[in-house]
Amino acid sequence: MNTGDSMTYPQHNLRLLGQMNPFSNSSLPVALDPIAAAIIAQLQQKVETKDQVISEKGAQLARSQQALAAADSVIQQLKDALRLERIQKYGKRSETLSDLQLQLLDLEPAVSSDEIEAESQRGPISEALQKEQSGSSTAQEQKKKRKPHPGRNELPAHLERVEEVIACIPAQCACGRCGGQTIVIGYEQTEVLGKKPAEYYVRVIKREKRACAACVLQGVETAATPVRIAPKSIFSDEVIVDFIMSKYADATPLYRQRAILLRDLGIDVSLTTINDAVLRVGELLIPVVDVMKRDLLTGGYIQADETPIGVQTPEKKGANHKAYFWQYSSPGRGVVFDFEMTRSGEVPKKVFKDYSGILHTDGYAGYGEKVGADGIIHACCLAHSRRKFIEAVKVNAKDLDSARVVELMDALFAIDREAREQNLSIAERHALRQERAPVLLDELHALLMKMKDRGLPKSAAGKAVFYTLARWEKLTRFMEHPVIELSTNWAENSMRPIAIGRRNWLHVGSKEAGPKIAAIFSVIETCRKLNIPTRKYLADVLPGLAERSIQALAVLTPTAYAANRAK
């Protein structure tokens, strides 16, 4: 019927709809319209192209993420290395400082140990302050958090006051209204710290010569020669002591001191002349230091340490021999340095062959079981062990076990810090240790054993665990012997002037000069430790020291000198 035919679709359109209908169940082949087929092919190509682009971008993203992870790993390693370098630069006190605090210290032209101590007590810099330092906080936030200025520092009252009056100009001395003379009604006063440059002068020593005018045969009498540190030197005692203090207390090399004299005063003296005067002091002090060493070895507790120093020798042209300053000290008893050309264990064997007290050292194998007489007690430094775990935490911030080890060790040090703050005696400190330390030590040992069983022996944490457990008995001997400190910081702090000096005067001039320099360091460090005015001590003791008997030297050691001053 025509009416029915007019309502039906063309046959090829029905086939096309059947092909495009996903619900069609017909299994017969369908012939597509060429235009529709082209459109479908074009759509399929676009889909395939898009899939390919997505796949390439995914691969590129994966490569970027991999490269970013590798870069983050390298950055973290560099941060760890930089932090370790800064901590080594600024000393043990800087271990508690944040990375930003260490960065700020690096920006200072010079940083003293007191500044590092103050920074460590201040605590970590807050996030708000970090934002302020980085410039990310707004000016409004900075204004709110800015503290009022504390005001000018008060200058010490004991310093001499030299007044300088600044007069008004003539125009200010007449009244602007009536023209009359104005009068002074007060002063705007400001105090500033002044300084007089060092004043050098030539001291002419004139010794009287007397003779009798009537008795020619009587002869001539001459006044006695004044007692001096170096009788034939062109330098006075004060100048020689200044050379000593500038080099060995302030780390200013002799060649630089010579250059200062020439630059500021036009005084041109040979470096050899200055060096001879300095070594003369060291030669005079060697017998005094021998007495100091004997006194130290008669005590029951000694901390020992060593540090390298370059020495010029004829055998090595263009290179220094690696020698060592060996340091022996005891809290309250002074410091003694020995100079040796080697780090061999034979050195402490020779020093402690008759010693049977307590020897407190780091983990160096040179202080082995064969050092000392029968009955010697060997203790090790807990701070050295702690530093190894700190480095493990820095390498792996997720190492919670190592972090807990550090916390437990810090708790042990907190016991001694509390004892110092309360000025407890050694016996009272020992009682405090017995009360609080056992629980901490039990937890610490159990944690170390757990870490040993499941940790990697070659990792930073594994090495720290092995180091600590291998010395556990020596690390915990402070529980049995009250006099033992938790660390050898007393000895390490004594080595600091040598470490600073190495950066300035670089080396010791000869093997023969080494013992003389060691003697100078011994006296200067002992005076510093015992709060003795070093310049005054050297000025009082050195003149005429060569004529003193061996028996008289016992009262000339810094310890005896301090005791006499206290009377």
CSV table of N, CA, C and O in Angstrom, one decimal, residues 289 292 335-338 517-527 558:
chain,number,residue,atom,x,y,z
A,289,VAL,N,105.4,22.3,83.6
A,289,VAL,CA,104.4,21.4,83.1
A,289,VAL,C,104.7,19.9,83.5
A,289,VAL,O,103.8,19.1,83.8
A,292,MET,N,103.1,19.6,86.7
A,292,MET,CA,101.7,19.5,86.6
A,292,MET,C,101.3,18.1,86.2
A,292,MET,O,100.2,17.6,86.7
A,335,VAL,N,95.2,21.1,82.9
A,335,VAL,CA,95.3,20.5,81.6
A,335,VAL,C,96.8,20.4,81.2
A,335,VAL,O,97.6,21.3,81.5
A,336,VAL,N,97.2,19.2,80.7
A,336,VAL,CA,98.6,19.0,80.3
A,336,VAL,C,98.6,18.5,78.8
A,336,VAL,O,97.8,17.5,78.5
A,337,PHE,N,99.4,19.1,78.0
A,337,PHE,CA,99.6,18.6,76.6
A,337,PHE,C,101.0,18.0,76.4
A,337,PHE,O,101.9,18.5,77.0
A,338,ASP,N,101.0,16.9,75.7
A,338,ASP,CA,102.2,16.3,75.3
A,338,ASP,C,102.3,16.4,73.7
A,338,ASP,O,101.3,16.2,73.1
A,517,ILE,N,105.8,24.3,72.5
A,517,ILE,CA,104.5,24.8,72.2
A,517,ILE,C,103.4,24.1,73.1
A,517,ILE,O,102.5,24.7,73.6
A,518,ALA,N,103.6,22.8,73.3
A,518,ALA,CA,102.7,22.0,74.2
A,518,ALA,C,102.7,22.5,75.6
A,518,ALA,O,101.7,22.6,76.2
A,519,ALA,N,103.9,22.9,76.1
A,519,ALA,CA,104.0,23.5,77.4
A,519,ALA,C,103.3,24.8,77.5
A,519,ALA,O,102.6,25.1,78.5
A,520,ILE,N,103.4,25.7,76.5
A,520,ILE,CA,102.6,26.9,76.5
A,520,ILE,C,101.1,26.7,76.5
A,520,ILE,O,100.4,27.3,77.3
A,521,PHE,N,100.7,25.8,75.6
A,521,PHE,CA,99.2,25.4,75.6
A,521,PHE,C,98.8,24.9,77.0
A,521,PHE,O,97.7,25.2,77.4
A,522,SER,N,99.6,24.1,77.6
A,522,SER,CA,99.2,23.5,78.9
A,522,SER,C,98.9,24.6,79.9
A,522,SER,O,97.9,24.5,80.6
A,523,VAL,N,99.8,25.6,80.0
A,523,VAL,CA,99.7,26.6,81.0
A,523,VAL,C,98.5,27.5,80.7
A,523,VAL,O,97.7,27.9,81.5
A,524,ILE,N,98.4,27.9,79.4
A,524,ILE,CA,97.3,28.8,79.0
A,524,ILE,C,95.9,28.2,79.2
A,524,ILE,O,95.0,28.8,79.7
A,525,GLU,N,95.8,26.9,78.8
A,525,GLU,CA,94.5,26.2,79.0
A,525,GLU,C,94.2,26.0,80.4
A,525,GLU,O,93.0,26.1,80.9
A,526,THR,N,95.2,25.7,81.2
A,526,THR,CA,94.9,25.5,82.7
A,526,THR,C,94.5,26.8,83.3
A,526,THR,O,93.5,26.8,84.1
A,527,CYS,N,95.1,27.9,83.0
A,527,CYS,CA,94.7,29.2,83.5
A,527,CYS,C,93.3,29.5,83.1
A,527,CYS,O,92.5,30.0,83.9
A,558,PRO,N,100.0,26.6,87.9
A,558,PRO,CA,98.8,27.4,87.9
A,558,PRO,C,97.8,27.0,89.1
A,558,PRO,O,97.2,27.9,89.7
